[in-house]
Amino acid sequence: MTTGNTDSLTRARADDSSRRRQAVLKALNAARNSGEAITVSGIARAAGVHRTFLYRHADLHATVLAEAAKPPSTPMGHPAVSRESLLADLVNLQARNARMAQTISTLERRLSQTLGEDLWRTSGLGAPTDIDTLQRRITDLEQINLDLREELAERQDELDAARDANRELMTRLNTR
């Protein structure tokens, strides 16, 4: 071969490589803008190149991996929200609302009792101080009792879950 042929082949190969690089970058940009999942295979397919082209060009491979690690976005550029994450948020918010409703109910009951006792005492019709102290102690103990019952219910749920898991493991072991 002559030097002229070698130079033209080298130039042609460099031009082809440059064209393929541009195709990869264009495919990556299109995938990013459309919100598609970005993978090495997907970008190579969209660019019309073989996957090995991306692996041979470490900078392109790193760019594809970096884009794949980013959360997908919608065409408007906002992060996409999955159905599963929305359902998980809904369940969490429902549980939070239930806890808040219970807390509000407890606080309303305490406020009502406190206002009633204050009104009873200021009217002069209230019971002697020692009975008031006992009533407050009873109220405190009832609240402690309620808190302990809730904690016991939570522990019972955890125990039931552990028993279910244990049964499942035993079933798996026995079926082998």
Coordinates of N, CA, C and O in Angstrom, one line a residue:
M1 N 0.8 -1.2 0.0 CA 0.0 0.0 0.0 C 0.9 1.2 0.0 O 1.9 1.3 0.6
T2 N 0.3 2.2 -0.6 CA 1.0 3.5 -0.6 C 0.6 4.3 0.5 O -0.5 4.1 1.1
T3 N 1.3 5.3 0.8 CA 1.0 6.2 1.9 C -0.3 7.0 1.7 O -1.0 7.2 2.6
G4 N -0.6 7.3 0.4 CA -1.8 8.0 0.1 C -3.0 7.2 0.4 O -4.0 7.7 0.9
N5 N -3.0 5.9 0.1 CA -4.1 5.0 0.4 C -4.3 4.8 1.9 O -5.4 4.8 2.5
T6 N -3.2 4.7 2.7 CA -3.2 4.6 4.1 C -3.8 5.9 4.7 O -4.7 5.8 5.6
D7 N -3.4 7.0 4.2 CA -4.0 8.3 4.8 C -5.5 8.4 4.5 O -6.2 8.8 5.4
S8 N -5.9 8.0 3.3 CA -7.3 8.1 3.0 C -8.1 7.1 3.8 O -9.2 7.4 4.2
L9 N -7.6 5.9 4.0 CA -8.3 4.9 4.9 C -8.3 5.4 6.3 O -9.4 5.2 7.0
T10 N -7.3 5.9 6.8 CA -7.3 6.5 8.2 C -8.3 7.6 8.3 O -9.0 7.7 9.3
R11 N -8.3 8.5 7.3 CA -9.3 9.6 7.3 C -10.7 9.0 7.3 O -11.6 9.5 8.0
A12 N -10.9 8.1 6.4 CA -12.3 7.5 6.3 C -12.7 6.8 7.6 O -13.9 7.0 8.0
R13 N -11.8 6.1 8.2 CA -12.1 5.5 9.5 C -12.4 6.5 10.6 O -13.3 6.4 11.3
A14 N -11.6 7.6 10.6 CA -11.9 8.6 11.6 C -13.2 9.3 11.3 O -14.0 9.6 12.3
D15 N -13.5 9.5 10.0 CA -14.8 10.2 9.7 C -16.0 9.3 10.1 O -17.0 9.7 10.6
D16 N -15.8 7.9 9.9 CA -16.9 7.0 10.2 C -17.0 7.0 11.7 O -18.2 7.0 12.3
S17 N -15.9 7.0 12.5 CA -16.0 7.0 13.9 C -16.7 8.2 14.4 O -17.5 8.2 15.4
S18 N -16.3 9.4 13.8 CA -16.9 10.6 14.2 C -18.4 10.6 13.9 O -19.2 11.1 14.8
R19 N -18.8 10.1 12.8 CA -20.2 10.0 12.4 C -21.0 9.1 13.4 O -22.1 9.5 13.9
R20 N -20.4 8.0 13.8 CA -21.0 7.1 14.8 C -21.1 7.8 16.1 O -22.1 7.6 16.8
R21 N -20.1 8.5 16.5 CA -20.1 9.2 17.8 C -21.3 10.2 17.8 O -22.0 10.3 18.8
Q22 N -21.4 10.9 16.8 CA -22.5 11.9 16.7 C -23.9 11.2 16.7 O -24.8 11.7 17.4
A23 N -24.0 10.0 16.1 CA -25.2 9.3 16.1 C -25.5 8.8 17.5 O -26.7 8.9 18.0
V24 N -24.5 8.4 18.3 CA -24.7 7.9 19.7 C -25.2 9.1 20.5 O -26.1 9.0 21.3
L25 N -24.5 10.3 20.4 CA -24.9 11.4 21.2 C -26.3 11.9 20.8 O -27.0 12.3 21.7
K26 N -26.6 11.8 19.6 CA -28.0 12.2 19.2 C -29.0 11.3 19.7 O -30.1 11.7 20.2
A27 N -28.7 10.0 19.7 CA -29.7 9.0 20.3 C -29.8 9.2 21.8 O -30.9 9.0 22.4
L28 N -28.7 9.5 22.4 CA -28.7 9.7 23.9 C -29.5 10.9 24.2 O -30.4 10.9 25.2
N29 N -29.4 12.0 23.5 CA -30.1 13.2 23.7 C -31.6 12.9 23.4 O -32.5 13.4 24.2
A30 N -32.0 12.2 22.4 CA -33.4 11.9 22.1 C -34.0 11.0 23.2 O -35.1 11.3 23.6
A31 N -33.3 10.1 23.7 CA -33.8 9.2 24.8 C -34.0 10.0 26.1 O -34.9 9.9 26.8
R32 N -33.0 10.9 26.3 CA -33.1 11.8 27.5 C -34.4 12.7 27.4 O -35.1 12.8 28.4
N33 N -34.6 13.3 26.2 CA -35.7 14.2 26.1 C -37.1 13.5 26.1 O -38.1 14.1 26.5
S34 N -37.1 12.3 25.6 CA -38.4 11.5 25.6 C -38.7 10.8 26.9 O -39.8 10.4 27.0
G35 N -37.7 10.8 27.8 CA -38.0 10.1 29.1 C -37.9 8.6 29.0 O -38.2 7.9 29.9
E36 N -37.3 8.1 27.9 CA -37.1 6.6 27.8 C -36.0 6.2 28.8 O -35.2 6.9 29.2
A37 N -36.1 4.9 29.1 CA -35.0 4.3 29.9 C -33.8 4.2 29.1 O -33.8 3.9 27.9
I38 N -32.7 4.6 29.7 CA -31.4 4.7 29.0 C -30.5 3.5 29.3 O -30.2 3.3 30.5
T39 N -30.2 2.7 28.3 CA -29.3 1.6 28.5 C -28.3 1.6 27.4 O -28.5 2.2 26.3
V40 N -27.2 0.9 27.6 CA -26.1 0.8 26.6 C -26.7 0.2 25.3 O -26.5 0.7 24.2
S41 N -27.4 -0.9 25.5 CA -28.0 -1.6 24.3 C -29.0 -0.7 23.6 O -29.1 -0.7 22.3
G42 N -29.9 -0.1 24.3 CA -30.9 0.8 23.7 C -30.3 1.9 22.9 O -30.8 2.3 21.8
I43 N -29.3 2.6 23.5 CA -28.6 3.7 22.8 C -27.9 3.2 21.6 O -28.0 3.8 20.5
A44 N -27.2 2.1 21.7 CA -26.5 1.5 20.5 C -27.5 1.2 19.4 O -27.3 1.5 18.2
R45 N -28.6 0.6 19.8 CA -29.6 0.2 18.8 C -30.2 1.5 18.1 O -30.3 1.5 16.9
A46 N -30.5 2.5 18.9 CA -31.1 3.7 18.4 C -30.1 4.5 17.5 O -30.5 5.1 16.5
A47 N -28.8 4.4 17.8 CA -27.8 5.0 17.0 C -27.3 4.2 15.8 O -26.6 4.8 14.9
G48 N -27.7 3.0 15.7 CA -27.3 2.1 14.6 C -25.9 1.7 14.7 O -25.3 1.4 13.6
V49 N -25.4 1.5 15.9 CA -24.0 1.0 16.1 C -24.1 -0.2 16.9 O -25.1 -0.5 17.6
H50 N -23.0 -1.0 17.0 CA -22.9 -2.2 17.8 C -22.6 -1.7 19.2 O -21.9 -0.7 19.4
R51 N -23.0 -2.5 20.2 CA -22.7 -2.2 21.6 C -21.2 -2.1 21.8 O -20.7 -1.2 22.6
T52 N -20.4 -2.9 21.2 CA -19.0 -2.8 21.4 C -18.4 -1.5 21.0 O -17.3 -1.1 21.6
F53 N -19.0 -0.8 20.1 CA -18.5 0.6 19.8 C -18.5 1.5 21.0 O -17.6 2.2 21.3
L54 N -19.6 1.3 21.8 CA -19.7 2.1 23.1 C -18.7 1.7 24.1 O -18.1 2.5 24.8
Y55 N -18.4 0.4 24.1 CA -17.5 -0.2 25.1 C -16.0 0.2 24.7 O -15.2 0.4 25.6
R56 N -15.8 0.3 23.4 CA -14.4 0.7 22.9 C -14.2 2.2 23.2 O -13.0 2.6 23.3
H57 N -15.2 3.0 23.2 CA -15.0 4.4 23.5 C -15.5 4.7 24.9 O -16.7 4.9 25.2
A58 N -14.5 4.7 25.8 CA -14.8 4.8 27.2 C -15.6 6.1 27.6 O -16.5 6.1 28.5
D59 N -15.3 7.2 26.9 CA -16.0 8.4 27.2 C -17.5 8.3 26.8 O -18.3 8.8 27.6
L60 N -17.8 7.7 25.7 CA -19.2 7.5 25.4 C -19.9 6.6 26.3 O -21.0 6.8 26.8
H61 N -19.2 5.5 26.7 CA -19.8 4.5 27.6 C -20.1 5.2 29.0 O -21.1 5.0 29.5
A62 N -19.1 6.0 29.4 CA -19.3 6.7 30.7 C -20.5 7.6 30.6 O -21.2 7.8 31.6
T63 N -20.6 8.3 29.5 CA -21.7 9.3 29.3 C -23.1 8.6 29.4 O -24.0 9.0 30.0
V64 N -23.1 7.4 28.7 CA -24.4 6.6 28.7 C -24.7 6.2 30.1 O -25.9 6.3 30.6
L65 N -23.7 5.6 30.8 CA -23.9 5.1 32.2 C -24.3 6.3 33.1 O -25.2 6.1 34.0
A66 N -23.7 7.4 32.9 CA -24.1 8.6 33.8 C -25.5 9.0 33.5 O -26.3 9.3 34.5
E67 N -25.9 9.0 32.3 CA -27.3 9.4 32.0 C -28.3 8.3 32.5 O -29.4 8.7 32.9
A68 N -27.9 7.1 32.4 CA -28.8 6.0 32.9 C -29.0 6.1 34.4 O -30.0 5.7 34.9
A69 N -28.0 6.6 35.1 CA -28.1 6.7 36.5 C -29.0 7.8 37.0 O -29.5 7.8 38.1
K70 N -29.2 8.8 36.1 CA -30.1 9.9 36.5 C -31.6 9.4 36.5 O -31.9 8.5 35.7
P71 N -32.4 10.0 37.3 CA -33.8 9.6 37.3 C -34.4 10.0 36.0 O -34.1 11.0 35.4
P72 N -35.4 9.2 35.4 CA -36.0 9.5 34.1 C -36.8 10.8 34.3 O -37.3 11.1 35.4
S73 N -36.9 11.5 33.2 CA -37.7 12.7 33.3 C -38.8 12.7 32.2 O -38.7 12.0 31.2
T74 N -39.8 13.5 32.4 CA -40.9 13.7 31.5 C -40.4 14.6 30.4 O -39.4 15.3 30.5
P75 N -41.2 14.7 29.3 CA -40.8 15.6 28.2 C -40.7 17.0 28.7 O -39.9 17.8 28.1
M76 N -41.3 17.4 29.7 CA -41.2 18.8 30.2 C -40.0 19.0 31.1 O -39.8 20.1 31.7
G77 N -39.2 17.9 31.4 CA -38.0 18.0 32.1 C -38.2 17.7 33.6 O -37.2 17.7 34.4
H78 N -39.4 17.4 34.1 CA -39.6 17.1 35.5 C -39.4 15.6 35.7 O -39.6 14.8 34.8
P79 N -38.9 15.2 36.9 CA -38.7 13.8 37.2 C -40.0 13.0 37.0 O -41.1 13.5 37.4
A80 N -39.9 11.9 36.4 CA -41.1 11.0 36.3 C -41.5 10.4 37.6 O -40.7 10.1 38.4
V81 N -42.8 10.2 37.8 CA -43.3 9.6 39.0 C -43.9 8.3 38.6 O -44.7 8.2 37.8
S82 N -43.5 7.2 39.4 CA -44.0 5.9 39.0 C -45.3 5.7 39.8 O -45.6 6.3 40.8
R83 N -46.1 4.8 39.3 CA -47.4 4.4 39.9 C -47.1 3.8 41.3 O -47.8 4.1 42.3
E84 N -46.1 3.0 41.4 CA -45.7 2.4 42.7 C -45.4 3.4 43.7 O -45.8 3.3 44.9
S85 N -44.6 4.5 43.3 CA -44.3 5.5 44.3 C -45.5 6.3 44.8 O -45.7 6.6 45.9
L86 N -46.4 6.5 43.8 CA -47.7 7.2 44.2 C -48.5 6.4 45.1 O -49.1 6.9 46.1
L87 N -48.6 5.1 44.9 CA -49.4 4.2 45.7 C -48.8 4.1 47.1 O -49.5 4.1 48.1
A88 N -47.4 4.1 47.2 CA -46.8 4.0 48.5 C -47.0 5.3 49.2 O -47.3 5.3 50.5
D89 N -47.0 6.4 48.5 CA -47.3 7.7 49.2 C -48.7 7.8 49.7 O -49.0 8.3 50.8
L90 N -49.6 7.2 48.9 CA -51.0 7.2 49.3 C -51.2 6.4 50.6 O -51.9 6.8 51.5
V91 N -50.6 5.2 50.6 CA -50.7 4.3 51.8 C -50.1 5.0 53.0 O -50.7 5.1 54.1
N92 N -49.0 5.7 52.9 CA -48.3 6.4 54.0 C -49.2 7.5 54.5 O -49.3 7.8 55.7
L93 N -49.8 8.3 53.5 CA -50.6 9.4 53.9 C -51.9 9.0 54.6 O -52.4 9.6 55.6
Q94 N -52.5 7.9 54.2 CA -53.7 7.3 54.8 C -53.3 6.9 56.3 O -54.1 7.2 57.2
A95 N -52.2 6.3 56.4 CA -51.8 5.9 57.8 C -51.6 7.1 58.7 O -51.9 7.1 59.8
R96 N -50.9 8.1 58.1 CA -50.7 9.3 58.8 C -52.0 10.0 59.2 O -52.1 10.5 60.3
N97 N -52.9 10.1 58.3 CA -54.2 10.7 58.6 C -54.9 9.9 59.7 O -55.5 10.6 60.6
A98 N -54.8 8.6 59.7 CA -55.5 7.8 60.8 C -54.8 8.1 62.1 O -55.5 8.3 63.2
R99 N -53.5 8.2 62.1 CA -52.8 8.6 63.4 C -53.1 10.0 63.9 O -53.4 10.2 65.1
M100 N -53.2 10.9 62.9 CA -53.6 12.3 63.3 C -55.0 12.4 63.8 O -55.3 13.1 64.8
A101 N -55.9 11.6 63.2 CA -57.3 11.6 63.7 C -57.4 11.1 65.1 O -58.1 11.6 65.9
Q102 N -56.6 10.0 65.4 CA -56.6 9.5 66.8 C -56.0 10.5 67.7 O -56.6 10.7 68.8
T103 N -55.0 11.2 67.3 CA -54.4 12.2 68.2 C -55.3 13.3 68.4 O -55.5 13.8 69.6
I104 N -56.0 13.8 67.4 CA -57.0 14.9 67.5 C -58.1 14.5 68.5 O -58.5 15.3 69.4
S105 N -58.6 13.3 68.3 CA -59.6 12.8 69.2 C -59.2 12.8 70.7 O -59.9 13.2 71.6
T106 N -58.0 12.3 70.9 CA -57.4 12.2 72.3 C -57.3 13.7 72.8 O -57.7 13.9 74.0
L107 N -56.7 14.6 72.0 CA -56.6 15.9 72.5 C -57.9 16.6 72.8 O -58.0 17.4 73.7
E108 N -58.9 16.4 71.9 CA -60.2 17.0 72.1 C -60.8 16.5 73.4 O -61.4 17.3 74.2
R109 N -60.7 15.2 73.7 CA -61.2 14.6 74.9 C -60.5 15.2 76.2 O -61.1 15.6 77.1
R110 N -59.2 15.3 76.1 CA -58.4 15.9 77.2 C -58.8 17.4 77.4 O -58.9 17.9 78.6
L111 N -58.9 18.1 76.3 CA -59.3 19.6 76.4 C -60.7 19.7 77.1 O -60.9 20.5 77.9
S112 N -61.6 18.9 76.6 CA -62.9 18.9 77.2 C -62.9 18.6 78.7 O -63.6 19.3 79.5
Q113 N -62.2 17.6 79.1 CA -62.1 17.3 80.5 C -61.5 18.4 81.3 O -61.9 18.8 82.4
T114 N -60.4 19.0 80.8 CA -59.7 20.1 81.5 C -60.6 21.3 81.6 O -60.7 21.9 82.7
L115 N -61.2 21.7 80.5 CA -62.2 22.8 80.6 C -63.3 22.5 81.5 O -63.7 23.4 82.3
G116 N -63.8 21.3 81.5 CA -64.9 21.0 82.4 C -64.5 21.0 83.8 O -65.2 21.6 84.7
E117 N -63.3 20.5 84.1 CA -62.9 20.5 85.5 C -62.6 22.0 86.0 O -62.9 22.3 87.1
D118 N -62.0 22.8 85.1 CA -61.8 24.2 85.5 C -63.1 24.9 85.8 O -63.2 25.7 86.7
L119 N -64.1 24.7 84.9 CA -65.4 25.3 85.1 C -66.0 24.8 86.4 O -66.6 25.6 87.1
W120 N -65.9 23.6 86.6 CA -66.5 23.0 87.8 C -65.9 23.5 89.1 O -66.5 23.9 90.0
R121 N -64.5 23.7 89.1 CA -63.8 24.2 90.2 C -64.1 25.7 90.4 O -64.3 26.1 91.6
T122 N -64.1 26.5 89.3 CA -64.3 27.9 89.5 C -65.8 28.2 89.9 O -66.0 29.3 90.5
S123 N -66.7 27.3 89.6 CA -68.1 27.6 90.0 C -68.3 27.3 91.5 O -69.4 27.6 92.0
G124 N -67.4 26.7 92.1 CA -67.5 26.3 93.5 C -68.2 25.0 93.7 O -68.4 24.6 94.9
L125 N -68.6 24.4 92.7 CA -69.3 23.1 92.8 C -68.3 21.9 92.7 O -68.8 20.8 92.8
G126 N -67.1 22.1 92.6 CA -66.1 21.1 92.3 C -65.9 20.2 93.6 O -66.2 20.6 94.7
A127 N -65.4 19.1 93.3 CA -65.1 18.1 94.4 C -63.9 18.6 95.2 O -63.1 19.4 94.7
P128 N -63.7 18.1 96.4 CA -62.5 18.4 97.2 C -61.2 18.1 96.4 O -61.2 17.3 95.5
T129 N -60.1 18.8 96.8 CA -58.9 18.7 96.0 C -58.3 17.3 95.9 O -57.8 16.9 94.9
D130 N -58.4 16.5 97.0 CA -57.9 15.2 97.0 C -58.6 14.3 95.9 O -58.0 13.5 95.3
I131 N -59.9 14.5 95.7 CA -60.6 13.7 94.7 C -60.2 14.2 93.3 O -60.1 13.4 92.4
D132 N -60.0 15.5 93.2 CA -59.5 16.0 91.9 C -58.1 15.4 91.5 O -57.9 15.0 90.4
T133 N -57.3 15.3 92.5 CA -56.0 14.7 92.3 C -56.1 13.2 91.9 O -55.5 12.7 91.0
L134 N -57.0 12.5 92.6 CA -57.3 11.1 92.2 C -57.8 11.0 90.8 O -57.5 10.1 90.0
Q135 N -58.8 11.9 90.5 CA -59.4 11.9 89.1 C -58.3 12.1 88.1 O -58.3 11.5 87.0
R136 N -57.4 13.1 88.3 CA -56.3 13.3 87.4 C -55.4 12.1 87.2 O -55.0 11.7 86.2
R137 N -55.1 11.5 88.4 CA -54.3 10.3 88.3 C -55.0 9.1 87.5 O -54.3 8.4 86.8
I138 N -56.2 9.0 87.7 CA -57.0 8.0 87.0 C -56.9 8.3 85.5 O -56.7 7.4 84.6
T139 N -57.1 9.6 85.1 CA -57.0 10.0 83.7 C -55.6 9.7 83.2 O -55.5 9.2 82.0
D140 N -54.6 10.0 83.9 CA -53.2 9.7 83.5 C -53.0 8.2 83.3 O -52.4 7.8 82.3
L141 N -53.5 7.4 84.2 CA -53.4 6.0 84.1 C -54.1 5.4 83.0 O -53.7 4.5 82.3
E142 N -55.3 6.0 82.7 CA -56.1 5.5 81.5 C -55.3 5.8 80.2 O -55.4 5.0 79.3
Q143 N -54.7 7.0 80.2 CA -53.9 7.3 79.0 C -52.7 6.3 78.8 O -52.4 5.9 77.7
I144 N -52.0 6.1 80.0 CA -50.9 5.1 79.9 C -51.4 3.7 79.4 O -50.8 3.1 78.6
N145 N -52.6 3.3 80.0 CA -53.2 2.1 79.6 C -53.5 2.0 78.1 O -53.2 1.1 77.4
L146 N -54.1 3.1 77.6 CA -54.3 3.2 76.1 C -53.1 3.1 75.3 O -53.0 2.4 74.3
D147 N -52.0 3.9 75.7 CA -50.7 3.8 75.0 C -50.2 2.4 75.0 O -49.6 1.9 74.0
L148 N -50.2 1.7 76.2 CA -49.7 0.4 76.3 C -50.5 -0.6 75.4 O -50.0 -1.5 74.8
R149 N -51.8 -0.4 75.4 CA -52.6 -1.3 74.5 C -52.3 -1.1 73.0 O -52.2 -2.1 72.3
E150 N -52.0 0.2 72.6 CA -51.6 0.4 71.2 C -50.2 -0.3 71.0 O -50.0 -0.9 69.9
E151 N -49.3 -0.1 71.9 CA -48.0 -0.7 71.8 C -48.1 -2.3 71.7 O -47.5 -2.9 70.9
L152 N -49.0 -2.8 72.6 CA -49.2 -4.3 72.6 C -49.8 -4.7 71.2 O -49.4 -5.7 70.7
A153 N -50.7 -3.9 70.7 CA -51.3 -4.3 69.4 C -50.2 -4.3 68.3 O -50.2 -5.2 67.4
E154 N -49.3 -3.3 68.3 CA -48.2 -3.2 67.3 C -47.3 -4.4 67.5 O -46.9 -5.0 66.5
R155 N -47.0 -4.8 68.7 CA -46.1 -5.9 69.0 C -46.8 -7.2 68.5 O -46.1 -8.1 68.0
Q156 N -48.1 -7.3 68.7 CA -48.8 -8.5 68.3 C -48.8 -8.6 66.8 O -48.6 -9.7 66.2
D157 N -48.9 -7.5 66.1 CA -48.8 -7.5 64.6 C -47.4 -8.0 64.2 O -47.3 -8.7 63.2
E158 N -46.4 -7.5 64.9 CA -45.1 -7.9 64.5 C -44.9 -9.4 64.8 O -44.2 -10.1 64.0
L159 N -45.4 -9.9 65.9 CA -45.3 -11.3 66.2 C -46.0 -12.1 65.2 O -45.5 -13.1 64.8
D160 N -47.2 -11.7 64.8 CA -48.0 -12.4 63.8 C -47.2 -12.5 62.5 O -47.1 -13.5 61.8
A161 N -46.6 -11.4 62.1 CA -45.8 -11.3 60.8 C -44.6 -12.3 61.0 O -44.2 -13.0 60.0
A162 N -43.9 -12.3 62.1 CA -42.8 -13.2 62.3 C -43.2 -14.7 62.3 O -42.6 -15.5 61.7
R163 N -44.4 -14.9 62.9 CA -44.9 -16.3 62.8 C -45.2 -16.7 61.4 O -44.9 -17.9 61.0
D164 N -45.8 -15.8 60.6 CA -46.1 -16.1 59.2 C -44.8 -16.4 58.4 O -44.8 -17.4 57.7
A165 N -43.8 -15.6 58.7 CA -42.6 -15.8 58.0 C -41.9 -17.2 58.4 O -41.4 -17.9 57.6
N166 N -42.0 -17.5 59.7 CA -41.5 -18.8 60.2 C -42.2 -19.9 59.5 O -41.6 -20.9 59.1
R167 N -43.6 -19.8 59.5 CA -44.4 -20.9 58.8 C -44.0 -21.1 57.4 O -43.8 -22.2 56.9
E168 N -43.8 -20.0 56.7 CA -43.4 -20.1 55.3 C -42.0 -20.7 55.1 O -41.8 -21.6 54.3
L169 N -41.1 -20.3 56.0 CA -39.8 -21.0 55.9 C -39.8 -22.5 56.2 O -39.1 -23.3 55.6
M170 N -40.6 -22.8 57.2 CA -40.7 -24.2 57.6 C -41.4 -25.0 56.4 O -40.9 -26.1 56.1
T171 N -42.3 -24.4 55.8 CA -43.0 -25.1 54.6 C -42.0 -25.3 53.5 O -41.9 -26.3 52.9
R172 N -41.2 -24.3 53.3 CA -40.1 -24.4 52.2 C -39.1 -25.5 52.6 O -38.7 -26.3 51.7
L173 N -38.7 -25.5 53.8 CA -37.8 -26.5 54.2 C -38.4 -27.9 54.2 O -37.7 -28.9 53.8
N174 N -39.6 -28.1 54.5 CA -40.3 -29.4 54.5 C -40.6 -29.9 53.1 O -40.8 -31.1 52.9
T175 N -40.7 -29.0 52.1 CA -41.0 -29.4 50.8 C -39.8 -29.8 50.0 O -39.9 -30.2 48.8
R176 N -38.6 -29.6 50.5 CA -37.4 -29.9 49.7 C -37.1 -31.4 49.8 O -37.3 -32.2 50.5

